[in-house]
Coordinates of C-alpha atoms and ligand atoms in Angstrom, one line a residue:
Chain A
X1 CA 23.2 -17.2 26.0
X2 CA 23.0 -20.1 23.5
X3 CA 19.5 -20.5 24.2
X4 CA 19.0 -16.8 23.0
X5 CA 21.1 -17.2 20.0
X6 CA 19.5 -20.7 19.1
X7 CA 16.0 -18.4 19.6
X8 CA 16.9 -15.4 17.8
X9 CA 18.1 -17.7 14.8
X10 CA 14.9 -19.7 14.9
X11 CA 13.0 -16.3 14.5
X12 CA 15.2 -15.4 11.9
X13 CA 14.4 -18.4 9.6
X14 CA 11.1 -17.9 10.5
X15 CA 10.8 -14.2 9.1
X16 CA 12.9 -15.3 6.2
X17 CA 10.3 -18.3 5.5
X18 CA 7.0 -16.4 5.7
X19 CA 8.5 -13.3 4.1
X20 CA 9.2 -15.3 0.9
X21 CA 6.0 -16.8 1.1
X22 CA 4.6 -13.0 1.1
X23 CA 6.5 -12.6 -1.7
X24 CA 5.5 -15.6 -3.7
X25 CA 1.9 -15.0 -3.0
X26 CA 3.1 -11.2 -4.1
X27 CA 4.3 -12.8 -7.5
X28 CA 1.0 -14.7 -7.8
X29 CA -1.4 -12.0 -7.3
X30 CA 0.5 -9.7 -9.5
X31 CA 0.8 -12.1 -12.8
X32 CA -3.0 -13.1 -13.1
X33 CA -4.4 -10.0 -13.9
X34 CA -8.0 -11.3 -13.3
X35 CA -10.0 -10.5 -16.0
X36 CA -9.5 -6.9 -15.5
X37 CA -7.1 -6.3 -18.5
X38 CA -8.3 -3.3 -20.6
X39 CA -9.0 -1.8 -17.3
X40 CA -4.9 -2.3 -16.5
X41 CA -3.9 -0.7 -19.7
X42 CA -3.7 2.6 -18.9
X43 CA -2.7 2.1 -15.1
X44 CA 0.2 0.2 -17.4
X45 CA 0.9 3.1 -20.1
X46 CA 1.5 5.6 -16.9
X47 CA 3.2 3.6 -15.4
X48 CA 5.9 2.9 -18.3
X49 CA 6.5 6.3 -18.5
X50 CA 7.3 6.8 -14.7
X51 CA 9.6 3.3 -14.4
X52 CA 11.0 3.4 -17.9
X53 CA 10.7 6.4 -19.6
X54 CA 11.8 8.7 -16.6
X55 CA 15.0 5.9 -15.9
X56 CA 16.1 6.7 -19.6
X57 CA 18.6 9.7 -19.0
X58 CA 20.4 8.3 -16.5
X59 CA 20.8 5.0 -18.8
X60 CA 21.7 7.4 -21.5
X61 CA 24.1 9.2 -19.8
X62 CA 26.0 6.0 -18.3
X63 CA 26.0 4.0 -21.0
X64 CA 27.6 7.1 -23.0
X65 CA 30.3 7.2 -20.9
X66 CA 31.0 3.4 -19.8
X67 CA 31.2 3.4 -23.8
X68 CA 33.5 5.6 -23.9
X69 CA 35.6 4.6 -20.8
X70 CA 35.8 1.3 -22.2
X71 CA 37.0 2.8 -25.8
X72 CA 39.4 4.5 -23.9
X73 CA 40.8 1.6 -21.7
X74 CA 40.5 -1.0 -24.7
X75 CA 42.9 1.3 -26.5
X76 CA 45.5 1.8 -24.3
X77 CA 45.6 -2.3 -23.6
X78 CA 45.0 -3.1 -27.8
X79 CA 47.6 -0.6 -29.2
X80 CA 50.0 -2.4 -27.2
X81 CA 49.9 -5.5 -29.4
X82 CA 48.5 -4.1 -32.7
X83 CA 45.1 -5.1 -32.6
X84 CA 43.6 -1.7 -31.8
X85 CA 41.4 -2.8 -35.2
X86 CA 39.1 -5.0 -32.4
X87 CA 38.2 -2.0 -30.4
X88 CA 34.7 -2.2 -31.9
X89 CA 34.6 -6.3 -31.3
X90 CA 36.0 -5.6 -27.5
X91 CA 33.4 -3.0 -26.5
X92 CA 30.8 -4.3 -28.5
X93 CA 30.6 -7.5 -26.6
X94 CA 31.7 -6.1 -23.1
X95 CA 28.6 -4.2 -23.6
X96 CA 26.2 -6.7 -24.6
X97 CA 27.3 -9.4 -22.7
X98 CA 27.9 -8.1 -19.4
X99 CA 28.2 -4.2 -18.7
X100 CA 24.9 -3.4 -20.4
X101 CA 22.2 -5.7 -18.4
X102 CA 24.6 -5.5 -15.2
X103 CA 25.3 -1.4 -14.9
X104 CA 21.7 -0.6 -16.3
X105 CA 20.0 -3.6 -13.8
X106 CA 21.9 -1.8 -11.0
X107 CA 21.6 2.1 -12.4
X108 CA 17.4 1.1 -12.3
X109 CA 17.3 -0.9 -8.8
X110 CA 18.8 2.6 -7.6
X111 CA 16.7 4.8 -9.9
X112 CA 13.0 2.8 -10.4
X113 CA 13.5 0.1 -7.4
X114 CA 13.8 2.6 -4.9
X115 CA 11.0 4.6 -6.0
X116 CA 8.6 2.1 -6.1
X117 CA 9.6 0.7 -2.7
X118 CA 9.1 4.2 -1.1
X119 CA 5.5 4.7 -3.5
X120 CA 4.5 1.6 -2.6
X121 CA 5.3 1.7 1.7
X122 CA 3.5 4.8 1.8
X123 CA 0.8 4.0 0.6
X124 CA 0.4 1.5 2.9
X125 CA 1.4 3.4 5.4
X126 CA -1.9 6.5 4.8
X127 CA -4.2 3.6 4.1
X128 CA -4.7 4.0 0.4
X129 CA -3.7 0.2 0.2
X130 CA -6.4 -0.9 2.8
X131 CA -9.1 1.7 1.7
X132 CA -8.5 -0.1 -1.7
X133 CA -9.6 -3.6 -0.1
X134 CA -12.3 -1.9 1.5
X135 CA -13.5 -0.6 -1.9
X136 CA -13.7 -4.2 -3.0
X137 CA -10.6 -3.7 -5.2
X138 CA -7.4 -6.0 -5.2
X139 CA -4.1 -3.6 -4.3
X140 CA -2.1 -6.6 -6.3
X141 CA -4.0 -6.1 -9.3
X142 CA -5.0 -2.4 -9.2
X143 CA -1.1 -1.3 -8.0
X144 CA 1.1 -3.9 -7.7
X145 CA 0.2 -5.8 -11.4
X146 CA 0.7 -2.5 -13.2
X147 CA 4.4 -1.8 -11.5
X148 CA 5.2 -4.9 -12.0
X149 CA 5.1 -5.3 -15.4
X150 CA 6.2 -1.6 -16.2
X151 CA 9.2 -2.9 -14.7
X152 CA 9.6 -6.1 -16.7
X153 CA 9.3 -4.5 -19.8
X154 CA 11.0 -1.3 -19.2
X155 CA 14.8 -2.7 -17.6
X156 CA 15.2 -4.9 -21.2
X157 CA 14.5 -2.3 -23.2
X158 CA 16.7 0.3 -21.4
X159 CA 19.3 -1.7 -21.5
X160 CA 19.3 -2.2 -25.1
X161 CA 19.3 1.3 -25.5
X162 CA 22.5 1.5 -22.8
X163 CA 24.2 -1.1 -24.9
X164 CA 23.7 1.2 -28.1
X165 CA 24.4 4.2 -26.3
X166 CA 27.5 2.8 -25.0
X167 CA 28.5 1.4 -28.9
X168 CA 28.4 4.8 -30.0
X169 CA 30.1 6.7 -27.2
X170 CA 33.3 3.9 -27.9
X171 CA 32.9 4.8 -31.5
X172 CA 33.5 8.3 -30.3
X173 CA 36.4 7.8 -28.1
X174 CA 38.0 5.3 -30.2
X175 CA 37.6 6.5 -33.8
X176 CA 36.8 10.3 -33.5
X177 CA 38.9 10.6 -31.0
X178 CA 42.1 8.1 -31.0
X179 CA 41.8 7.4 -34.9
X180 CA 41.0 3.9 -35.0
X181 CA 39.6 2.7 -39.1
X182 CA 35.6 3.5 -38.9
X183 CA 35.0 0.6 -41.6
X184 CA 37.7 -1.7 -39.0
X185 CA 35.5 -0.9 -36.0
X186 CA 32.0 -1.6 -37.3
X187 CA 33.4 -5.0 -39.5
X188 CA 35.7 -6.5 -36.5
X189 CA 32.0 -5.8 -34.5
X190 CA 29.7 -7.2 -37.0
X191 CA 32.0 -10.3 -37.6
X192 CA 32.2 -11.1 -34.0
X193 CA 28.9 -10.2 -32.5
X194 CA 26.6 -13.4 -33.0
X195 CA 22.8 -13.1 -32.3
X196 CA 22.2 -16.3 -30.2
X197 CA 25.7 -16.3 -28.3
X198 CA 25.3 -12.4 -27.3
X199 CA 22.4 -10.4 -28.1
X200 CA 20.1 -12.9 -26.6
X201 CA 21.6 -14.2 -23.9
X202 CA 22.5 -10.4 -22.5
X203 CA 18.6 -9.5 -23.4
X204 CA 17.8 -12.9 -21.3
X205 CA 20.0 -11.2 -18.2
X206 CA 18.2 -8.8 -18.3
X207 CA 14.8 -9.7 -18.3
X208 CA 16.0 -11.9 -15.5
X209 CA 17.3 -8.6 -13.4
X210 CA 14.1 -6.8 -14.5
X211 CA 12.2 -9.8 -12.9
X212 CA 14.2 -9.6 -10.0
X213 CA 14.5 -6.2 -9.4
X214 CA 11.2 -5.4 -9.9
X215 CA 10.1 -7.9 -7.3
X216 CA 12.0 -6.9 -4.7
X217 CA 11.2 -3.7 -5.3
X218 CA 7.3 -4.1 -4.5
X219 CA 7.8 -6.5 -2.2
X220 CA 9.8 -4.4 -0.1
X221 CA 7.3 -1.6 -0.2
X222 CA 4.2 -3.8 0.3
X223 CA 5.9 -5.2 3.4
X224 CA 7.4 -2.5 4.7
X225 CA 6.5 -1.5 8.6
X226 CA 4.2 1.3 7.7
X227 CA 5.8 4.3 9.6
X228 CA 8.6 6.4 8.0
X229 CA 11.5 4.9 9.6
X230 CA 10.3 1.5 8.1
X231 CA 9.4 2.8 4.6
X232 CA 13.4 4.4 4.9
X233 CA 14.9 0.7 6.1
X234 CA 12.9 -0.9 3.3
X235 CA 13.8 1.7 0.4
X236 CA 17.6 1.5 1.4
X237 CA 16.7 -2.9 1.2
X238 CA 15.5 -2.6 -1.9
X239 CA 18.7 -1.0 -3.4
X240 CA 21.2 -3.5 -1.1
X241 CA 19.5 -6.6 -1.8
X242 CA 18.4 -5.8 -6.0
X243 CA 22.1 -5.1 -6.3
X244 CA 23.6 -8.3 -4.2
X245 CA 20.9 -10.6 -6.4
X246 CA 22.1 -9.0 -9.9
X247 CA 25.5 -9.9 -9.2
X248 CA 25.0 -13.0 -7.7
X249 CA 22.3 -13.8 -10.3
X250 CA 24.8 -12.2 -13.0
X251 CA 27.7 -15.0 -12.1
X252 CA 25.1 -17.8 -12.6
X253 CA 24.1 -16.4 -15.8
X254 CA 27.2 -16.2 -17.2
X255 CA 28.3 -19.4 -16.1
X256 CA 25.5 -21.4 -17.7
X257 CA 25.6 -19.3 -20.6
X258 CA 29.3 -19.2 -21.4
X259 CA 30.9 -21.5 -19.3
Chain B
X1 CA -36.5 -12.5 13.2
X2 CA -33.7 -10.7 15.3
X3 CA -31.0 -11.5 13.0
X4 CA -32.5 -9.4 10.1
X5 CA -32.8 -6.6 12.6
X6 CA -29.3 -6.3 13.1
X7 CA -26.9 -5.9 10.0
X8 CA -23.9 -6.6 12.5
X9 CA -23.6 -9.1 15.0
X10 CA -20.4 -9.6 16.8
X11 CA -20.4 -12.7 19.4
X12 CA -18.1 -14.1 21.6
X13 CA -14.7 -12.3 19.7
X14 CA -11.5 -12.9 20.8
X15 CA -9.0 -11.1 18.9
X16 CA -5.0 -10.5 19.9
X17 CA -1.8 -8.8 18.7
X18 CA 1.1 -11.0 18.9
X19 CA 0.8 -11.6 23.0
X20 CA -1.5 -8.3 23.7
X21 CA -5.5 -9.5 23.9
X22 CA -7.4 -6.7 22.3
X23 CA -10.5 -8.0 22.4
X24 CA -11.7 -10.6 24.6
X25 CA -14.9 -12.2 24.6
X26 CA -17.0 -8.8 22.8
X27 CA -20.5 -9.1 22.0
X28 CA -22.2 -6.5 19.8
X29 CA -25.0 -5.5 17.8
X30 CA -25.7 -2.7 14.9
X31 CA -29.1 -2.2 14.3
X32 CA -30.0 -1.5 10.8
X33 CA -30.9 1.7 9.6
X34 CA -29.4 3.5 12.6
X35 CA -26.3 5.4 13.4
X36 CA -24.6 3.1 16.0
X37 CA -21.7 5.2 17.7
X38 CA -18.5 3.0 19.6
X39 CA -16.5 5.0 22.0
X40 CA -13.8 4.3 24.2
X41 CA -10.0 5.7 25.2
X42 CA -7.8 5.8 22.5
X43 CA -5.2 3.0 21.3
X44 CA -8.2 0.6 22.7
X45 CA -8.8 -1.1 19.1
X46 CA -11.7 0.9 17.8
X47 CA -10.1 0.9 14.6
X48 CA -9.0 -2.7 14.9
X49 CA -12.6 -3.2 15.2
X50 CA -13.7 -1.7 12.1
X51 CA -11.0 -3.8 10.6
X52 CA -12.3 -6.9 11.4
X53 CA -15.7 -6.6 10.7
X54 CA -14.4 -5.5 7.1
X55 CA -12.8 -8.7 7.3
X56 CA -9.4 -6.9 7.2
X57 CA -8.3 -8.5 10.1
X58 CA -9.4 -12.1 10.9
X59 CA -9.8 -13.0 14.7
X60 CA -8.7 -15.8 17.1
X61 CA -11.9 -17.1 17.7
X62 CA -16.1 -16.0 17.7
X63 CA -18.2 -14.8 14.9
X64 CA -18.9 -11.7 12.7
X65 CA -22.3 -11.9 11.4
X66 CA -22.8 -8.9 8.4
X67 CA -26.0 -9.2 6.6
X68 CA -26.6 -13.1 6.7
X69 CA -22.5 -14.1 5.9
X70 CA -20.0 -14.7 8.6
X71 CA -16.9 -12.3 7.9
X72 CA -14.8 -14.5 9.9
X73 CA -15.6 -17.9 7.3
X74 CA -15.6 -16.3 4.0
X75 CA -12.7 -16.8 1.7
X76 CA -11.4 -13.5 -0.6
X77 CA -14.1 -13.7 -3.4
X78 CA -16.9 -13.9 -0.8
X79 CA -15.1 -10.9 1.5
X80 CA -14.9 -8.6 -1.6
X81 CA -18.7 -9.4 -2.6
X82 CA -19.4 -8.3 0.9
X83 CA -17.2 -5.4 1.1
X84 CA -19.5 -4.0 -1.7
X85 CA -22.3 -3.1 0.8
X86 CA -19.7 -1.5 2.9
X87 CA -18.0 2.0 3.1
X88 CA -15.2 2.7 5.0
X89 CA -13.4 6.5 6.0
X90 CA -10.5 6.0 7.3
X91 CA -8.9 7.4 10.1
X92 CA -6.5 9.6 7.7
X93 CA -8.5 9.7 4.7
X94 CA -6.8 7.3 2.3
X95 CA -7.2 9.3 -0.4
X96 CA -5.4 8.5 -3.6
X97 CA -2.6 10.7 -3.6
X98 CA -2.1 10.1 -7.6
X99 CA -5.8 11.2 -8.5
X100 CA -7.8 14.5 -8.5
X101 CA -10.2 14.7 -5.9
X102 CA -12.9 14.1 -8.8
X103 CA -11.1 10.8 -9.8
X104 CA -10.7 10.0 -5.9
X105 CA -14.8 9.8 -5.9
X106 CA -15.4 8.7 -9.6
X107 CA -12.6 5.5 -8.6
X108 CA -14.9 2.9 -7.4
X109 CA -18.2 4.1 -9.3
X110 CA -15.9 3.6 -12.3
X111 CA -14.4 0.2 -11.0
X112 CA -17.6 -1.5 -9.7
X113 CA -20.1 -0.4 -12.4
X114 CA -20.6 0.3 -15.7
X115 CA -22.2 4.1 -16.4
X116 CA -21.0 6.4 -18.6
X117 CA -18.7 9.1 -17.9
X118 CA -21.6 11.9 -18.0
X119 CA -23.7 9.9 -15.0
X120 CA -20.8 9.3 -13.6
X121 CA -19.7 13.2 -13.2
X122 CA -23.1 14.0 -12.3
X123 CA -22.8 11.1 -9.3
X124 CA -19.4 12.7 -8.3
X125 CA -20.4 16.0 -8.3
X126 CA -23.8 15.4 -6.0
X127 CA -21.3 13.5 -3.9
X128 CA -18.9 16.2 -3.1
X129 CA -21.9 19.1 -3.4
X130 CA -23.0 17.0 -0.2
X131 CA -19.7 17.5 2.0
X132 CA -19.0 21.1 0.3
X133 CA -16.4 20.5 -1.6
X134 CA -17.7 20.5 -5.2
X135 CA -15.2 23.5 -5.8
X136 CA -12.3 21.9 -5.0
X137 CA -12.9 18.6 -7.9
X138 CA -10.1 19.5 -9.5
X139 CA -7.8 19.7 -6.8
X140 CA -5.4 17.2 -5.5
X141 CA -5.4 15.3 -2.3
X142 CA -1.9 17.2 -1.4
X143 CA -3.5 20.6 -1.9
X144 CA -6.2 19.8 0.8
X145 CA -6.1 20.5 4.5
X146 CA -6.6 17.3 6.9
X147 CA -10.7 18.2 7.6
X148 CA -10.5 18.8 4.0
X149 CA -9.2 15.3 2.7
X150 CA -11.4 13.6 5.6
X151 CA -14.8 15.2 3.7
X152 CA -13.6 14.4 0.0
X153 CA -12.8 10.5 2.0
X154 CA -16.5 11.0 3.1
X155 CA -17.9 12.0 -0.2
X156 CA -15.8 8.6 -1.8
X157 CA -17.0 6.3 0.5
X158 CA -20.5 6.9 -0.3
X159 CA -19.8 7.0 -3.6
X160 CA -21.3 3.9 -4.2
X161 CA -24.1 3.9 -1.7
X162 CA -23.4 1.0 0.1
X163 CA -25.4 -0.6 3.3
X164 CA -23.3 0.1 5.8
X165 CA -21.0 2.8 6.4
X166 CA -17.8 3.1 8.7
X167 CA -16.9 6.2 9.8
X168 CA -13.5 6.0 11.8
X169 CA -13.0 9.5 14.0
X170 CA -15.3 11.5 11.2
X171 CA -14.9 14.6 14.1
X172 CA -11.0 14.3 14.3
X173 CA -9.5 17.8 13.0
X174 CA -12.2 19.7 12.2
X175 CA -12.7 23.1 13.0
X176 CA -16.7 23.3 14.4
X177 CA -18.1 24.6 11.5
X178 CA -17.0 21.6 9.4
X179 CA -17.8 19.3 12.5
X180 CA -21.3 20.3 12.8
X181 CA -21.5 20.2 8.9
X182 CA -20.4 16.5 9.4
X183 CA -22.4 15.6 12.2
X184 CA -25.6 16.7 10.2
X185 CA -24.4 14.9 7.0
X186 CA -24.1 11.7 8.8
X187 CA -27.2 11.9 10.1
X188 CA -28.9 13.0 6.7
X189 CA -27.2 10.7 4.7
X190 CA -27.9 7.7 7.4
X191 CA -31.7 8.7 6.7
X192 CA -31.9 9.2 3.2
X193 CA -30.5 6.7 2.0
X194 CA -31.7 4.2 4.3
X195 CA -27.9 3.4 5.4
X196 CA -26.5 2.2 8.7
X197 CA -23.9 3.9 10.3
X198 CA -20.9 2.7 12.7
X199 CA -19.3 5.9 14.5
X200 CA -16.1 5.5 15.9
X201 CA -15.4 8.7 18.2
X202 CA -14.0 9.7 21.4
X203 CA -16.1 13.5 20.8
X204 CA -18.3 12.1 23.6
X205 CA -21.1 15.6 22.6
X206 CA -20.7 15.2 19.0
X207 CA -21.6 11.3 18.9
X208 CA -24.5 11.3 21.6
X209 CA -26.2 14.1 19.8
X210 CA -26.4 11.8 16.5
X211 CA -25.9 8.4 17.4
X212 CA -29.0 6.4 18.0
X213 CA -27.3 4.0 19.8
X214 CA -23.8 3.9 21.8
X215 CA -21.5 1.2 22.7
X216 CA -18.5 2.0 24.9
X217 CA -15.6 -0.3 24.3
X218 CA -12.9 -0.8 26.7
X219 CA -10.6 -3.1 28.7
X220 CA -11.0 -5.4 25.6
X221 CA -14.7 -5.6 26.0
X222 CA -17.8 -3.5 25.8
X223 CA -18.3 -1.9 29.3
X224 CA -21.8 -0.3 28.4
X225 CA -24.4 0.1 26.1
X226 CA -27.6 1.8 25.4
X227 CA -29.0 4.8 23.9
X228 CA -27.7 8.4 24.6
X229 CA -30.4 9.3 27.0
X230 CA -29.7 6.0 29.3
X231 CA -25.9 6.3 28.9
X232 CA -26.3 10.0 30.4
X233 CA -27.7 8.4 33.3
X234 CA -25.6 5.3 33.6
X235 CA -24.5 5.0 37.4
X236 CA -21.5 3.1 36.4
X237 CA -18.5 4.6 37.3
X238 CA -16.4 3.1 34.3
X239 CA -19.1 5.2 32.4
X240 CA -19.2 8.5 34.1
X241 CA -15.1 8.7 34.1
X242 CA -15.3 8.3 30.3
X243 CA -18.7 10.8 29.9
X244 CA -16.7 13.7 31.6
X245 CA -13.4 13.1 30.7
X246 CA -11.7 12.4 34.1
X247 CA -8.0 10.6 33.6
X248 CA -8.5 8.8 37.1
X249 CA -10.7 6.2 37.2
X250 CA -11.4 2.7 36.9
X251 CA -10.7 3.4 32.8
X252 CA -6.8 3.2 32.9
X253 CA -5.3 6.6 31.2
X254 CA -1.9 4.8 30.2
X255 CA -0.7 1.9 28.4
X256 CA 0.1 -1.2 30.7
X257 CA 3.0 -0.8 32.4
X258 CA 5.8 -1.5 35.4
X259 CA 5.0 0.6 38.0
X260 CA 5.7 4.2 37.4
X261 CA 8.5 4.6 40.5
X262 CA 9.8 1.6 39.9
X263 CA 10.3 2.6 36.3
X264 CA 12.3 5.7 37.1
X265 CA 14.9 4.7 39.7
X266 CA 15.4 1.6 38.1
X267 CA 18.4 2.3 36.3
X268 CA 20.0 -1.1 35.7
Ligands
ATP1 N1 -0.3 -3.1 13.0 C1 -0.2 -3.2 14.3 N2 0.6 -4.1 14.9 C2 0.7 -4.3 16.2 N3 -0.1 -3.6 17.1 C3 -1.0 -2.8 16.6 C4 -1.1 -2.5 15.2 N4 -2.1 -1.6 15.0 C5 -2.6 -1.3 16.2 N5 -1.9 -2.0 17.2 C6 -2.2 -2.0 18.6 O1 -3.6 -2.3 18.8 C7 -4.2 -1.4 19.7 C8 -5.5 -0.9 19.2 O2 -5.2 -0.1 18.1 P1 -6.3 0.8 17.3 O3 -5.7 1.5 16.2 O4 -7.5 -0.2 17.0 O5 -6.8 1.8 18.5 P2 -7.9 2.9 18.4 O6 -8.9 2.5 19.5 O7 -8.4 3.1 17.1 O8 -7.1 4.2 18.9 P3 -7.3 5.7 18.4 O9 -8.5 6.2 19.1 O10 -6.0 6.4 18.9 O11 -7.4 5.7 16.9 C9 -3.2 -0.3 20.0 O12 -2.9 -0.5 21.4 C10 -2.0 -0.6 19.2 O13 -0.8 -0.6 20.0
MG2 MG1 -8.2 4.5 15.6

């Protein structure tokens, strides 16, 4: 009974050890593009547009409405002491510091993650990945390279545009809507918002999510068992384990950043 | 001499999955210039072989000798200079489901060279005029049938002419129109452009009415050998069960297992 246990652990370690190695070596073989870079640009280009530019109207759409739930919520809690004039300062850096790179990190692990997990372990699975290394051709610089870096640049950019979004649907709520001063909002939010403290360190979340996300993502799909149960077990992994790390990941952030 | 006779030689392979041996101790030989054809029952690793002489696979122990280099030795920049002279169809096709079936063929003509667009369609178009499917260029590899997507895989890996080329089940869904259009094409192509050809089949007609020369792989070894004409007279019973088609034999029909009865009422 122990013995089994003690065994089944072993083999557990085991996997987990060579499966990040897989990954590192995934990593590796996706940054070094290999001399091969104007070839990458368009594989890059198409790629943009299905990671980022196909992820933006679900970013739109949430960060509309997280903007304007927060308006909403802020309100309620501010008018209590006075100081709805803040509203502007309070969503403002809800957004930038936390709810942006955090809600659009986990809106694209569900939306771009999965999708690439599931391109990615089909392939595999009808060969396309092998008949590549037949043809002579890297798979980690022909598909995995240019999905990797879509991803990388897409998730920061989105989330800019989530954080914006989200400014203007509290604008909305709060001033259009609950009558808060315009000239209060956008002051109180340009007094209190600094560049270093808030705008970077949320872009440098999320470039950490995107790298993480992104990662997992292909790595998933690349290792997946190559039959369709497996390609299902690996998409639903990439969604579980994207969201666990930008959490986790999110805590650690915000600890060294404004602890 | 005999080396340069041969493009493939296989000696002394051991090869396993996790505990299961696949191969143990197989010796082979492609002649080049011909149409080598390897039989044998299925799940017997007749794809695994193909994979490891494309050095997709690496084996426990013995040697893979392609044109002069040892697959088995060569590191990842040496494989991919040697996967140049080969062409591989896959068993489903592997065709690129994001590409036309023009941009399937043009892929690794555009990849590995540098002619212009205009040869480069002209290439493409001779290519898939070969397997009959110049009409269908502009469609995609989800609007094809299965014998469909097999030719256009035909037409890429040739794109390139390489040295050797592996076909893996060429015969496998196609109605017998198709099939004989195949079989021919092999042949033509294997002759033309001065190719060799690797067969892998269990059509047992098909493949002794092209293949030059037959190997018939199994219980993890080759079992026999020689050209059509002596196979059809091969005495071996190993050889006859597996030339007609009988499921009893010394060639075991089914996967190893418990013993059948023993199987069922054991309900524990
Ligand atoms: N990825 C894999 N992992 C573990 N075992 C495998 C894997 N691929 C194949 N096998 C095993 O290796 C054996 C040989 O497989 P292979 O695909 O080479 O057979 P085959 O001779 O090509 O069969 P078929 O004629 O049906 O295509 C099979 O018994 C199979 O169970
Ligand atoms: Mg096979």
């Amino acid at each position: 009974m122990l013995d089994k246990r003690l065994q089944s652990l072993g083999r557990h370690g085991v996997d987990f050890i060579t499966g990040a190695g897989r990954a590192g070596a995934l990593l590796i073989g996706a940054l070094k593009p290999a001399g091969r870079g104007l070839k990458l640009l368009p594989l890059l280009i198409k790629q943009l547009y299905i990671v980022g530019v196909q992820s933006l109207i679900i970013i739109v759409v949430s960060g509309l409405f997280i903007g304007m739930v927060l308006s909403l919520q802020g309100y309620t809690i501010l008018v209590g002491y006075g100081a709805e004039q803040s509203l502007g300062q309070m969503v403002a850096l809800s957004l930038l510091r936390e709810l942006g790179p955090v809600v659009s990190a986990l809106l694209f692990a569900g939306r771009a993650g999965s999708a690439l997990t599931a391109e990615i372990g089909l392939m595999k699975s009808n060969e396309q990945l092998s008949s590549l290394e037949m043809m002579a051709i890297d798979p980690l610089h022909q598909v995995i390279a240019p999905r990797f870096w879509a991803g990388i640049i897409s998730l920061p950019l989105l989330s800019a545009i989530f954080s914006t979004v989200g400014i203007l649907g509290g604008h909305l709520v709060g001033v259009d809507w609950l009558g808060v001063d315009t000239g209060a909002f956008w002051s109180v939010m340009q007094a209190s918002v600094e560049w270093q403290e808030d705008i970077v360190n949320g872009g440098i979340k999320s470039l950490v999510f995107a790298v993480v996300v992104t990662w997992i993502a292909l790595h998933k799909g690349y290792d997946a068992v190559p039959t369709s149960e497996g390609i299902s077990k690996a998409t639903t992994s990439t969604v579980v384990q994207s969201s666990l790390a930008i959490l986790g990941l999110d805590f650690v952030l915000t600890a060294l950043m404004f602890g | 001499m005999i080396s340069s006779d041969n493009i493939i030689e296989i000696s002394n392979l051991h090869f396993s999955r996790e505990e299961r041996a696949i191969y143990q101790d197989i010796n082979l030989k492609v002649p080049r210039g011909k149409v080598t054809a390897i039989m044998g029952p299925s799940g017997i690793g007749k794809t695994t072989l193909l994979r490891l002489i494309g050095g997709q696979l690496k084996p426990s122990s013995g040697a893979i000798e392609f044109d002069g280099d040892d697959i088995t030795q060569c590191n990842r920049k040496q494989l991919y200079k040697v996967r140049r002279k080969m062409g591989m169809l896959f068993q489903s096709g592997a065709l690129f489901t994001e590409m036309s079936v023009f941009d399937n063929i043009a892929f690794p003509i555009r990849e590995h060279t540098d002619l212009s667009e205009s040869i480069i369609r002209k290439i493409v178009l001779m290519k898939l005029e070969a397997v009959g499917l110049r009409g269908a260029a502009k469609l995609f590899p989800s609007e094809l049938s299965g014998g469909m997507a097999r030719r256009a895989a035909l037409a890429r890996s040739i794109a390139l002419d390489p040295e050797l080329i592996m076909y893996d089940e060429p015969f496998a869904g196609q109605d017998p129109i198709s099939m004989g259009v195949i079989v021919r094409l092999i042949r033509e192509l294997n002759d033309a452009l001065g190719l060799t050809s690797i067969v892998v089949s269990h059509d047992v007609e098909e493949v002794l009415s092209i293949a030059d020369y037959v190997y018939i792989v199994a219980n993890k070894t080759v079992i026999a050998h020689g050209t059509p004409e002596q196979l059809r007279h091969e005495s071996s019973e190993q050889v006859i069960q597996f030339m007609q088609g009988k499921p009893d034999g010394p060639v075991p029909f089914h996967f190893p297992s418990d013993d059948y009865k023993k199987d069922i009422f054991n309900n524990a």
